PDB file of C-alpha atoms in Angstrom:
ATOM      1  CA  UNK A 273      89.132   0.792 -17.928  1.00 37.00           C
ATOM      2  CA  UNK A 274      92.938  -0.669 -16.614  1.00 44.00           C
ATOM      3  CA  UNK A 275      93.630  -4.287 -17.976  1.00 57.00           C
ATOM      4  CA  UNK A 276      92.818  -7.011 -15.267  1.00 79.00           C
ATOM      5  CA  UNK A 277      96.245  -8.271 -16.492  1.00 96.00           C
ATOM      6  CA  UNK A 278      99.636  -6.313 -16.183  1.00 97.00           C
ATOM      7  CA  UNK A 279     101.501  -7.096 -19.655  1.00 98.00           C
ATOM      8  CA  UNK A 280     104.715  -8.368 -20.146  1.00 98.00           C
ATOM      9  CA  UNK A 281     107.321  -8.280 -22.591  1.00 98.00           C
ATOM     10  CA  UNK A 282     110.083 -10.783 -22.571  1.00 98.00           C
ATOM     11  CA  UNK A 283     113.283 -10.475 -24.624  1.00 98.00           C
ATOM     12  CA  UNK A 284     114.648 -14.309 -25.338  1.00 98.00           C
ATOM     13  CA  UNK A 285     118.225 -13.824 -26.699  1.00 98.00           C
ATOM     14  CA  UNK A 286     118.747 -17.075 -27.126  1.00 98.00           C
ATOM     15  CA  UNK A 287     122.555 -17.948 -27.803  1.00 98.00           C
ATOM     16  CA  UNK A 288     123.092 -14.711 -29.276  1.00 98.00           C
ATOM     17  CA  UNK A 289     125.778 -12.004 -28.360  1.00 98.00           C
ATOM     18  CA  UNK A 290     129.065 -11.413 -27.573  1.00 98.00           C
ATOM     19  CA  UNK A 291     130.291  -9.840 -24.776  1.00 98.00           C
ATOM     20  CA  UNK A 292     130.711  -6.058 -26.394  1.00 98.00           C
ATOM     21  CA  UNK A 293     126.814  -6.753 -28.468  1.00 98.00           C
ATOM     22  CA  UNK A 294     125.320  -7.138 -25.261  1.00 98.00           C
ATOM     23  CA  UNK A 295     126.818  -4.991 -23.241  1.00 98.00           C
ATOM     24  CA  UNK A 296     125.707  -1.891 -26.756  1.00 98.00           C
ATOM     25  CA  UNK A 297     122.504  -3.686 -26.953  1.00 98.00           C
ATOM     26  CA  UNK A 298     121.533  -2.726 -23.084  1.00 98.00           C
ATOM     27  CA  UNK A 299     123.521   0.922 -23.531  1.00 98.00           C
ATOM     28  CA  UNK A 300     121.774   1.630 -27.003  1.00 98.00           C
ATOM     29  CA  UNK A 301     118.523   0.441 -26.736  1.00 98.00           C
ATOM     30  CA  UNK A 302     117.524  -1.700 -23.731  1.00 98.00           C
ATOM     31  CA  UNK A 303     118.705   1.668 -21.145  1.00 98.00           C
ATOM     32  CA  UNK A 304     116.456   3.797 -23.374  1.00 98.00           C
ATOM     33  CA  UNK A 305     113.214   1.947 -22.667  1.00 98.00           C
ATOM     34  CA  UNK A 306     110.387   4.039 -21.411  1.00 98.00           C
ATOM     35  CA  UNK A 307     107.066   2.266 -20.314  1.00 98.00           C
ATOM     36  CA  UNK A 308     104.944   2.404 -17.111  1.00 97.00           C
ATOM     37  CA  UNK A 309     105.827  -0.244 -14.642  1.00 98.00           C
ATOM     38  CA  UNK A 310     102.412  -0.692 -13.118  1.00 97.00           C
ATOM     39  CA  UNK A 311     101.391  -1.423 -16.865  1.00 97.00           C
ATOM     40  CA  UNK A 312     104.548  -3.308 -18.786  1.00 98.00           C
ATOM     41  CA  UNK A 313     107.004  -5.685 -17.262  1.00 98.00           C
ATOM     42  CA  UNK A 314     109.995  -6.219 -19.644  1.00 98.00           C
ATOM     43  CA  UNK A 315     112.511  -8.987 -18.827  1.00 99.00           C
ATOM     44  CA  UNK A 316     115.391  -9.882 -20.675  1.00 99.00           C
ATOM     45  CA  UNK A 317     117.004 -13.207 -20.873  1.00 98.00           C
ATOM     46  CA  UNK A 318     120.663 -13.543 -21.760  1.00 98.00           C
ATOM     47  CA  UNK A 319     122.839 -15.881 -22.426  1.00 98.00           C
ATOM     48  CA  UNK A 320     123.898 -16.946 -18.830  1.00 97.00           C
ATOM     49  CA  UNK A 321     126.995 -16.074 -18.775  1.00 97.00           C
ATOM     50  CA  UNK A 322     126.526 -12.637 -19.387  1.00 98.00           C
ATOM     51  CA  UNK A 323     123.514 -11.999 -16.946  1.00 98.00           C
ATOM     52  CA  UNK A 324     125.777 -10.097 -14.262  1.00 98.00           C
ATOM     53  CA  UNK A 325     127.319  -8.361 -16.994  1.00 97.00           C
ATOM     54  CA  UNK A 326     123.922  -6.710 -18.243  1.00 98.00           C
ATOM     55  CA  UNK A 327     122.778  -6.333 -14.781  1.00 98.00           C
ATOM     56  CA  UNK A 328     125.761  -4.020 -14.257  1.00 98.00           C
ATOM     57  CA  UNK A 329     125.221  -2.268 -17.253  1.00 98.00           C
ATOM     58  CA  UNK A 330     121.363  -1.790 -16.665  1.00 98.00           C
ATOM     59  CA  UNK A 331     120.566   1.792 -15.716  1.00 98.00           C
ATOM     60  CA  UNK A 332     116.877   1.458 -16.967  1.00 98.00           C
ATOM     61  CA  UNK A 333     115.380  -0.356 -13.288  1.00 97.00           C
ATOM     62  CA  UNK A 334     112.249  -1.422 -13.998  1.00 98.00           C
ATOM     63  CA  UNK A 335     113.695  -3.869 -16.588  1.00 98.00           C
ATOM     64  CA  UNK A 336     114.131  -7.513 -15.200  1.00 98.00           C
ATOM     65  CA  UNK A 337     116.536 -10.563 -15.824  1.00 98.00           C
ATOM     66  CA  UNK A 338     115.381 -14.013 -16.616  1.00 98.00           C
ATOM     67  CA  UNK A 339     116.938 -17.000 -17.171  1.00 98.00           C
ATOM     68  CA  UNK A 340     116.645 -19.189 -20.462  1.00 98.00           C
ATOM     69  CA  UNK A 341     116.607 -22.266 -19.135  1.00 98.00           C
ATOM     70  CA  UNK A 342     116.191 -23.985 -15.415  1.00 98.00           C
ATOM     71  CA  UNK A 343     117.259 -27.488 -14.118  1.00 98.00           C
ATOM     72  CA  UNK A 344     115.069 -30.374 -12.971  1.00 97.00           C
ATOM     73  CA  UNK A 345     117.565 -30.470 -10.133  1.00 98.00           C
ATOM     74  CA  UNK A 346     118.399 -28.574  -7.072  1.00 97.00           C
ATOM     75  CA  UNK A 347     122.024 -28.156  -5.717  1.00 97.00           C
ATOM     76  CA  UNK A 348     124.033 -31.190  -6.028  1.00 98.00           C
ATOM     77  CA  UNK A 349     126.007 -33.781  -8.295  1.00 98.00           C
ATOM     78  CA  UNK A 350     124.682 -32.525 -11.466  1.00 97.00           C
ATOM     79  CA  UNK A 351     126.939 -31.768 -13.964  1.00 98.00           C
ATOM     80  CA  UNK A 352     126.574 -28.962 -16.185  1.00 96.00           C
ATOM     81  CA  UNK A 353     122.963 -28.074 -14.865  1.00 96.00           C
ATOM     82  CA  UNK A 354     122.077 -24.433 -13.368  1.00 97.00           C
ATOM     83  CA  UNK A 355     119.321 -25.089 -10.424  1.00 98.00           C
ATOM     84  CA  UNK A 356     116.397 -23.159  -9.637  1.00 98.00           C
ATOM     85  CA  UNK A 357     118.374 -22.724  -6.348  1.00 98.00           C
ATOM     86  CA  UNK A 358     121.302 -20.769  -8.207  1.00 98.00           C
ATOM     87  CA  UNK A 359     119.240 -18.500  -9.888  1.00 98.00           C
ATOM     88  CA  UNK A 360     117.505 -17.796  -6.838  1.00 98.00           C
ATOM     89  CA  UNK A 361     120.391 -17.371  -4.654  1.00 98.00           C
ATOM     90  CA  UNK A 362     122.205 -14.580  -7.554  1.00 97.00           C
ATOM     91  CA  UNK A 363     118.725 -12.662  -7.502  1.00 98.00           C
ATOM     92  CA  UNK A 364     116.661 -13.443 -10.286  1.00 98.00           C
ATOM     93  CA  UNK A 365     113.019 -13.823 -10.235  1.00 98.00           C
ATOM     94  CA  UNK A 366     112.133 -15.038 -13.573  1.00 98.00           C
ATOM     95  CA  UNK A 367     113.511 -17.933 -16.176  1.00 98.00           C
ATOM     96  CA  UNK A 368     112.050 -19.609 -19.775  1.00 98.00           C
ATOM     97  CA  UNK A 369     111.352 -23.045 -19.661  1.00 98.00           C
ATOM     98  CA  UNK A 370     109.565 -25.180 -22.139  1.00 97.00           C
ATOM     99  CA  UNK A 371     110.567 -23.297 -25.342  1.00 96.00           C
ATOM    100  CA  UNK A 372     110.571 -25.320 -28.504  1.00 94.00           C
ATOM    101  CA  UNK A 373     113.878 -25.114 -29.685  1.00 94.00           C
ATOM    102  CA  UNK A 374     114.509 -26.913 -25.798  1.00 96.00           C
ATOM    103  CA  UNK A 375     111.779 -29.398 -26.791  1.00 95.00           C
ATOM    104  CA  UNK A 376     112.932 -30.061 -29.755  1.00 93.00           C
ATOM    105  CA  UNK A 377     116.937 -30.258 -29.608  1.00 95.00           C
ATOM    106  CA  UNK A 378     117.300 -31.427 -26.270  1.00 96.00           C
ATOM    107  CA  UNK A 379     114.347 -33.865 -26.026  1.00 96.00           C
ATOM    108  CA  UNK A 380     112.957 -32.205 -23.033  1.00 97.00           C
ATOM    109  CA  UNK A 381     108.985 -33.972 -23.236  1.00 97.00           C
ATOM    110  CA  UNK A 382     105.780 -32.300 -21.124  1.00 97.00           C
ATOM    111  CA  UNK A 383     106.051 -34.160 -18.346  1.00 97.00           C
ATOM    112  CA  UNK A 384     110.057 -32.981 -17.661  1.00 98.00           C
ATOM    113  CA  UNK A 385     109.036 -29.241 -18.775  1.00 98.00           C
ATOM    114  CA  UNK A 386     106.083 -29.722 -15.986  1.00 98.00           C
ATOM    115  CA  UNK A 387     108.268 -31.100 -13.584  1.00 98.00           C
ATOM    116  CA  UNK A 388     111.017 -28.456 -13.704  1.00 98.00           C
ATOM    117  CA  UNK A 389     107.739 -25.691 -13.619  1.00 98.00           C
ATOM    118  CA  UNK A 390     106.882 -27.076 -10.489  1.00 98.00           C
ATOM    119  CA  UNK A 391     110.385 -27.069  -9.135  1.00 98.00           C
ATOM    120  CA  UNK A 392     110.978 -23.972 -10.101  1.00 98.00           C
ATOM    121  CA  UNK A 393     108.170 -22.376  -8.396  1.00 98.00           C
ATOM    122  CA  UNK A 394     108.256 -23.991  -5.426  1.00 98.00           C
ATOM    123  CA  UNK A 395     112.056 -22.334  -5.612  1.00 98.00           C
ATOM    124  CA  UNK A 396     110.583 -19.127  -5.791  1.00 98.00           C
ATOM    125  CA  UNK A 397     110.898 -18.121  -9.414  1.00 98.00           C
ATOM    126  CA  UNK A 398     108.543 -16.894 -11.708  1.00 98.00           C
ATOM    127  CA  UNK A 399     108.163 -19.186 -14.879  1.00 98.00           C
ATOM    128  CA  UNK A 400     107.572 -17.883 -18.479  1.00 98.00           C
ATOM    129  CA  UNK A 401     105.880 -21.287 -19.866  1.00 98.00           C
ATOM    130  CA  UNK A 402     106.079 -21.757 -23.493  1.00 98.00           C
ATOM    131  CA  UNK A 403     103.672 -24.060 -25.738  1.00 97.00           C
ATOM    132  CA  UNK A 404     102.719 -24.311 -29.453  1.00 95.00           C
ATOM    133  CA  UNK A 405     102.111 -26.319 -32.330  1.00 94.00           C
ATOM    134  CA  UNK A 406     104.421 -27.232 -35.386  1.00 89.00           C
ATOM    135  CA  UNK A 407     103.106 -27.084 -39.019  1.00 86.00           C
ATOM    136  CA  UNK A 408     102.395 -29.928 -39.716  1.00 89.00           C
ATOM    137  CA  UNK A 409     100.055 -30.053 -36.750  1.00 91.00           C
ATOM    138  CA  UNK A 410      98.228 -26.913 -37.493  1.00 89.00           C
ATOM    139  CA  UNK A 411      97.655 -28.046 -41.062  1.00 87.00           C
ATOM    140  CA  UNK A 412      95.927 -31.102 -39.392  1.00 92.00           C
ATOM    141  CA  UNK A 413      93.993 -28.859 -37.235  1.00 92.00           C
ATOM    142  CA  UNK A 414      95.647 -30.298 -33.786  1.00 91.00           C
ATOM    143  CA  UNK A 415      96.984 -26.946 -32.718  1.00 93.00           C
ATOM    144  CA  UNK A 416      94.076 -27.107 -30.063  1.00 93.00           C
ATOM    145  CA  UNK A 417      94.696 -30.674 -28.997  1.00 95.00           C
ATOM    146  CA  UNK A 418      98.314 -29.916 -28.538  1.00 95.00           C
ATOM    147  CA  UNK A 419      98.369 -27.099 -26.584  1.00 96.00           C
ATOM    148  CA  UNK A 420      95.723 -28.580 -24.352  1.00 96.00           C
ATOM    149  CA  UNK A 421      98.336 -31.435 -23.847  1.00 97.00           C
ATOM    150  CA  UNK A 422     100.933 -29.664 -23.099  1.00 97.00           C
ATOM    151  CA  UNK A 423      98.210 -27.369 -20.838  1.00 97.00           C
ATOM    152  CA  UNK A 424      97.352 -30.430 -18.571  1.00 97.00           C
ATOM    153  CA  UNK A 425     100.681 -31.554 -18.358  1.00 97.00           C
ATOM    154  CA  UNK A 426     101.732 -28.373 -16.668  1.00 98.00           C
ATOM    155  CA  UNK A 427      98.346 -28.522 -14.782  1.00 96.00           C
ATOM    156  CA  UNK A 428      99.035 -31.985 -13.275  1.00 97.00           C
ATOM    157  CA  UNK A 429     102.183 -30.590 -11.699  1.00 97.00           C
ATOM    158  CA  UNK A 430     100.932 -27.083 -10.366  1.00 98.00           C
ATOM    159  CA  UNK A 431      98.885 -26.287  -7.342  1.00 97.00           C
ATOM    160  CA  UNK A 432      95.796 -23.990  -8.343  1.00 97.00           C
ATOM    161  CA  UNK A 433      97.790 -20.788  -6.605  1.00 97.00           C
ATOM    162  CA  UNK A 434     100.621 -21.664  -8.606  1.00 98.00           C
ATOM    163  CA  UNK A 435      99.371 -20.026 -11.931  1.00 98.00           C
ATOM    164  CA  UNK A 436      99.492 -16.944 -10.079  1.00 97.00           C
ATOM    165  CA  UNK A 437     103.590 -17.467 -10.956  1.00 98.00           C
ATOM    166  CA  UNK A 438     103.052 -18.417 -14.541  1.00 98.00           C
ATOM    167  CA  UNK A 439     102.944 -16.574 -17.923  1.00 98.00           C
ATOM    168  CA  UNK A 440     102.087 -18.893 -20.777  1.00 98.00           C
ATOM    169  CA  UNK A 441     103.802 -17.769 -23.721  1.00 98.00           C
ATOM    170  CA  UNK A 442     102.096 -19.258 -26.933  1.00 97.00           C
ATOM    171  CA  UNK A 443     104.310 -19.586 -29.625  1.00 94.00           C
ATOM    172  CA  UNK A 444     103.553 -21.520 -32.871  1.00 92.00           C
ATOM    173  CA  UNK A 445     106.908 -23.419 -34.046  1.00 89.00           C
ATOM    174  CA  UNK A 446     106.049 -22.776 -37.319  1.00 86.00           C
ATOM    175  CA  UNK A 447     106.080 -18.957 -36.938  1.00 81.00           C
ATOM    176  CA  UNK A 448     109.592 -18.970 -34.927  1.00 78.00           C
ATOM    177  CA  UNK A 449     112.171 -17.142 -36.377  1.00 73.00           C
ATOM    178  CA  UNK A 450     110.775 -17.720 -39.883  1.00 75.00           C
ATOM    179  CA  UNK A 451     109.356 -14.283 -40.569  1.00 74.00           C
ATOM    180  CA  UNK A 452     106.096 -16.069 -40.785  1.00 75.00           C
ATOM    181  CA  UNK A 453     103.745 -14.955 -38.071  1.00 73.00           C
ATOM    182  CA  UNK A 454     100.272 -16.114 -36.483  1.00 82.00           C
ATOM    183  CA  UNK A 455      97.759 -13.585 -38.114  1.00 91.00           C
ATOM    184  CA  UNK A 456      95.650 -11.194 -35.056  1.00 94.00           C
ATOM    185  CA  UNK A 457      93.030 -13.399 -35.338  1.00 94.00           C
ATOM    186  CA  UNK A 458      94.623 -16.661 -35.210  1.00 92.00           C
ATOM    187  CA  UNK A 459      96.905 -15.710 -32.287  1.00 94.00           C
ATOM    188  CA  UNK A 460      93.192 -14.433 -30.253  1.00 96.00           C
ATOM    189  CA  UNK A 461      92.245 -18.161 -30.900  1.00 95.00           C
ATOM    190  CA  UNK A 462      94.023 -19.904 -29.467  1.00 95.00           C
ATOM    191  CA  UNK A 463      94.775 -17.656 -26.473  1.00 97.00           C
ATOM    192  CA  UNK A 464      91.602 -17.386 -25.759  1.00 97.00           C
ATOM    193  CA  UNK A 465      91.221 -21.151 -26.017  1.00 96.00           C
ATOM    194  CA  UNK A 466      93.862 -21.641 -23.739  1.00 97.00           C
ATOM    195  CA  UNK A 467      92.222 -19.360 -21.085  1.00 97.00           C
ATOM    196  CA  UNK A 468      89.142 -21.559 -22.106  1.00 97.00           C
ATOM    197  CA  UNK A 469      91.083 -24.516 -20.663  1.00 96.00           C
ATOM    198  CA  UNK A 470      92.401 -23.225 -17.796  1.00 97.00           C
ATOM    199  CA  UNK A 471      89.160 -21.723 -16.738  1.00 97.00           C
ATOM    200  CA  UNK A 472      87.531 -25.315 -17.048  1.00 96.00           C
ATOM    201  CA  UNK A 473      90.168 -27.280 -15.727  1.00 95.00           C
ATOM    202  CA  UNK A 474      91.519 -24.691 -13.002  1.00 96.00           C
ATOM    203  CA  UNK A 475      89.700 -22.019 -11.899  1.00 96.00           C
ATOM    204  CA  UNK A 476      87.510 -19.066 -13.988  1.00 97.00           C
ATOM    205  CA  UNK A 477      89.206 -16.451 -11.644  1.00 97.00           C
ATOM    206  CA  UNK A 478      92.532 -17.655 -12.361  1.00 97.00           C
ATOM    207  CA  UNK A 479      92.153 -17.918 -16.053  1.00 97.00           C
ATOM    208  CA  UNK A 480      91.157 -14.645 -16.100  1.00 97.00           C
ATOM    209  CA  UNK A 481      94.091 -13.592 -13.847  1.00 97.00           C
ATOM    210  CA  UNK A 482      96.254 -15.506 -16.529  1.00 98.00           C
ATOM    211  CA  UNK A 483      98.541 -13.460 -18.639  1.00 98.00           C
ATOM    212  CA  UNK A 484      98.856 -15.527 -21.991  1.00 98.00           C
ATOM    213  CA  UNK A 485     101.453 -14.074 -24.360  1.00 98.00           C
ATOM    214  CA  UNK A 486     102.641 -14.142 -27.898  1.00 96.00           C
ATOM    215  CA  UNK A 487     105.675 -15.096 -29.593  1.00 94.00           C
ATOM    216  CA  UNK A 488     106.378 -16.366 -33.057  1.00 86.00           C
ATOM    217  CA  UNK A 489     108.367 -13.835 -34.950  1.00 86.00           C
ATOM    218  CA  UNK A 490     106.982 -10.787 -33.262  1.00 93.00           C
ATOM    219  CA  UNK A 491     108.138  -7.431 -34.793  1.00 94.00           C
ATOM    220  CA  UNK A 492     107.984  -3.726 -34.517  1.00 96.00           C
ATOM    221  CA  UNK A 493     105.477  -3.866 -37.589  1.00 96.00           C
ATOM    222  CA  UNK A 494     102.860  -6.131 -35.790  1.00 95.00           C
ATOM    223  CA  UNK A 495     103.278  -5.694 -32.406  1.00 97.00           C
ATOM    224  CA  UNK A 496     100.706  -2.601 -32.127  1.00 97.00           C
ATOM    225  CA  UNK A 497      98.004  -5.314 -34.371  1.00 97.00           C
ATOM    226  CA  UNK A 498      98.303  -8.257 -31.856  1.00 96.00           C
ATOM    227  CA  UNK A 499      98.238  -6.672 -28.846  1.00 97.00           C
ATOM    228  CA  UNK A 500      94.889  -4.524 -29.549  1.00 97.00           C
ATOM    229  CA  UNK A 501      93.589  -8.541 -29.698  1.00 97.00           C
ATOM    230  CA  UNK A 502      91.517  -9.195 -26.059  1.00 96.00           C
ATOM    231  CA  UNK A 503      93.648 -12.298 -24.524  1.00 97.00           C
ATOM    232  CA  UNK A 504      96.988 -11.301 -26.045  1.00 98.00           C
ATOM    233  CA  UNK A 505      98.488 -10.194 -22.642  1.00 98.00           C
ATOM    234  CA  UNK A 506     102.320  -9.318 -24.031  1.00 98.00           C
ATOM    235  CA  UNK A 507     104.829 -10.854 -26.339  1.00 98.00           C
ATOM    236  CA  UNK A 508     108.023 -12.920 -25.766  1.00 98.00           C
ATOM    237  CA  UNK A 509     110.353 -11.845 -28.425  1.00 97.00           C
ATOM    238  CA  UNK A 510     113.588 -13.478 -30.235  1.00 95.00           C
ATOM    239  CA  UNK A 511     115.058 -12.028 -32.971  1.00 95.00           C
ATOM    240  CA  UNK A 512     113.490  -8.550 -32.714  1.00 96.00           C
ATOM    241  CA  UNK A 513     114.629  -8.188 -28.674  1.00 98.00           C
ATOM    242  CA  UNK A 514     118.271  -8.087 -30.618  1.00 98.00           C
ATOM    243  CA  UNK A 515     117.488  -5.086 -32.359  1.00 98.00           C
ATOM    244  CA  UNK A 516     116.412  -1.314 -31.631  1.00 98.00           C
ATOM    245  CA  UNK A 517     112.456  -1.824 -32.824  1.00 98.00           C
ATOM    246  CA  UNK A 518     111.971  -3.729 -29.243  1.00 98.00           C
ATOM    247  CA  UNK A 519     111.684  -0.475 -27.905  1.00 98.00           C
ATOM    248  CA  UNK A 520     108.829  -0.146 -30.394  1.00 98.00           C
ATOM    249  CA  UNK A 521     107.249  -3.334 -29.521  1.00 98.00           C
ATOM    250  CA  UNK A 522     107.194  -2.491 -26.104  1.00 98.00           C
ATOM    251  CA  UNK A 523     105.665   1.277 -26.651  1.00 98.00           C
ATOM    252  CA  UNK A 524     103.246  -0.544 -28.256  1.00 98.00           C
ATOM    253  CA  UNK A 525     102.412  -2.951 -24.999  1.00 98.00           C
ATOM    254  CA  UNK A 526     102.726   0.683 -23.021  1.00 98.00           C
ATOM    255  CA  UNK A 527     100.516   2.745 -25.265  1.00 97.00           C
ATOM    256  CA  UNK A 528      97.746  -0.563 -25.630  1.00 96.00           C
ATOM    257  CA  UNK A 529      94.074   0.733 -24.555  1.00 88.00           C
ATOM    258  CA  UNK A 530      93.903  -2.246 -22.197  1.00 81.00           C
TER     259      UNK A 530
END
């Protein structure tokens, strides 16, 4: 039986990359991607800077661009910011927001993370919406209270037919570039938790239309583990997008029996 739920891959590279590394990293390993579109999406986020230069150097089509990061703002006297309306207007369909390393280095708070969802869809953009819980709040068993704060934050901002633009990426802090990584089990928890909330607080049918993906140190060696797990619907990937086992983590989205 086909998934209710396409799944999705993202690649986050962060502030990573040169010029030459990301234009080898799309020629020796994104190009080379094989999956089934009706299946898989896989979007890659660069650095900004150098998203027209991997879109010119993409020959694999069925791969997508996202953004890392969005504005609060539209067009206008903002210094520094890149609008919803900018990424919009050069073509892309997809950006990040809500990440933890954004949370936690540039003070962006749920209700400015909801606010810039909202914006952002209402732009037209599809948003990859990341929440999670650091150590010390798992160790106090609050990675269930968190998340559903950070859940009805973004729900206070979003009309009900918004979710249909969302992907909520859960991604434990603790487990973020660390090497340390959510077991199978623990990772089905609190996705299916999440779902749990959204199908209480939302809609069942959208819930259940809701992909809800992992991230957290995701690797070629685990990737095939996690997805087999019911409500993990993909992965969003940092350090192992930079490197040639992505194309193993997403053959292992491709090959899933969902």
């Amino acid at each position: 039986m086909a998934s209710l739920r396409k799944l999705l891959v993202g690649g986050n590279w962060k502030s990573n990359l040169n010029v030459k590394s990301a234009k080898d990293l799309v020629n020796n390993v994104i190009n080379k991607l094989t999956f089934n579109p009706n299946k898989v999406e896989v979007v890659i986020a660069p650095v900004s800077l150098q998203i027209q230069l991997v879109r010119d150097a993409l020959t694999q089509r069925d791969v997508q661009i996202a953004a890392q990061n969005a504005s609060a703002t539209k067009y206008g006297a903002y210094t520094g910011e890149l609008s919803p309306e900018h990424l919009v207007d050069f073509g892309l369909k997809w950006t990040i927001l809500g990440h933890s390393e954004r949370r936690q280095y540039y003070a962006e708070t749920d209700e400015i993370l909801s606010k810039k969802a909202k914006l952002a869809i209402d732009t037209g953009l599809n948003v990859i919406y990341c929440v999670g819980e650091s150590l010390q709040q798992r160790e106090s068993n609050q990675t269930e209270a968190v998340v559903r704060r950070q859940i009805e934050a973004l729900g206070s901002q979003v009309s009900k037919s918004q979710w249909g633009n969302l992907v909520i990426a859960y991604e434990p802090i603790w487990a973020i570039g660390t090497g340390k990584t959510a077991t199978a089990q623990q990772a089905q928890e609190v996705h299916a938790a999440i779902r749990g909330l959204i199908s209480k607080n939302v809609d069942a049918n959208v819930a259940q239309a809701l992909r809800v993906i992992y991230g957290g140190s995701v690797t070629d060696t685990n990737s095939a583990e996690l997805i087999a797990e019911r409500d993990i619907d993909g992965f969003l990937v940092g350090g192992a997008s930079l490197k040639p086992g992505f194309k193993t983590i997403v053959d292992s989205c491709n090959n899933a029996r969902k």
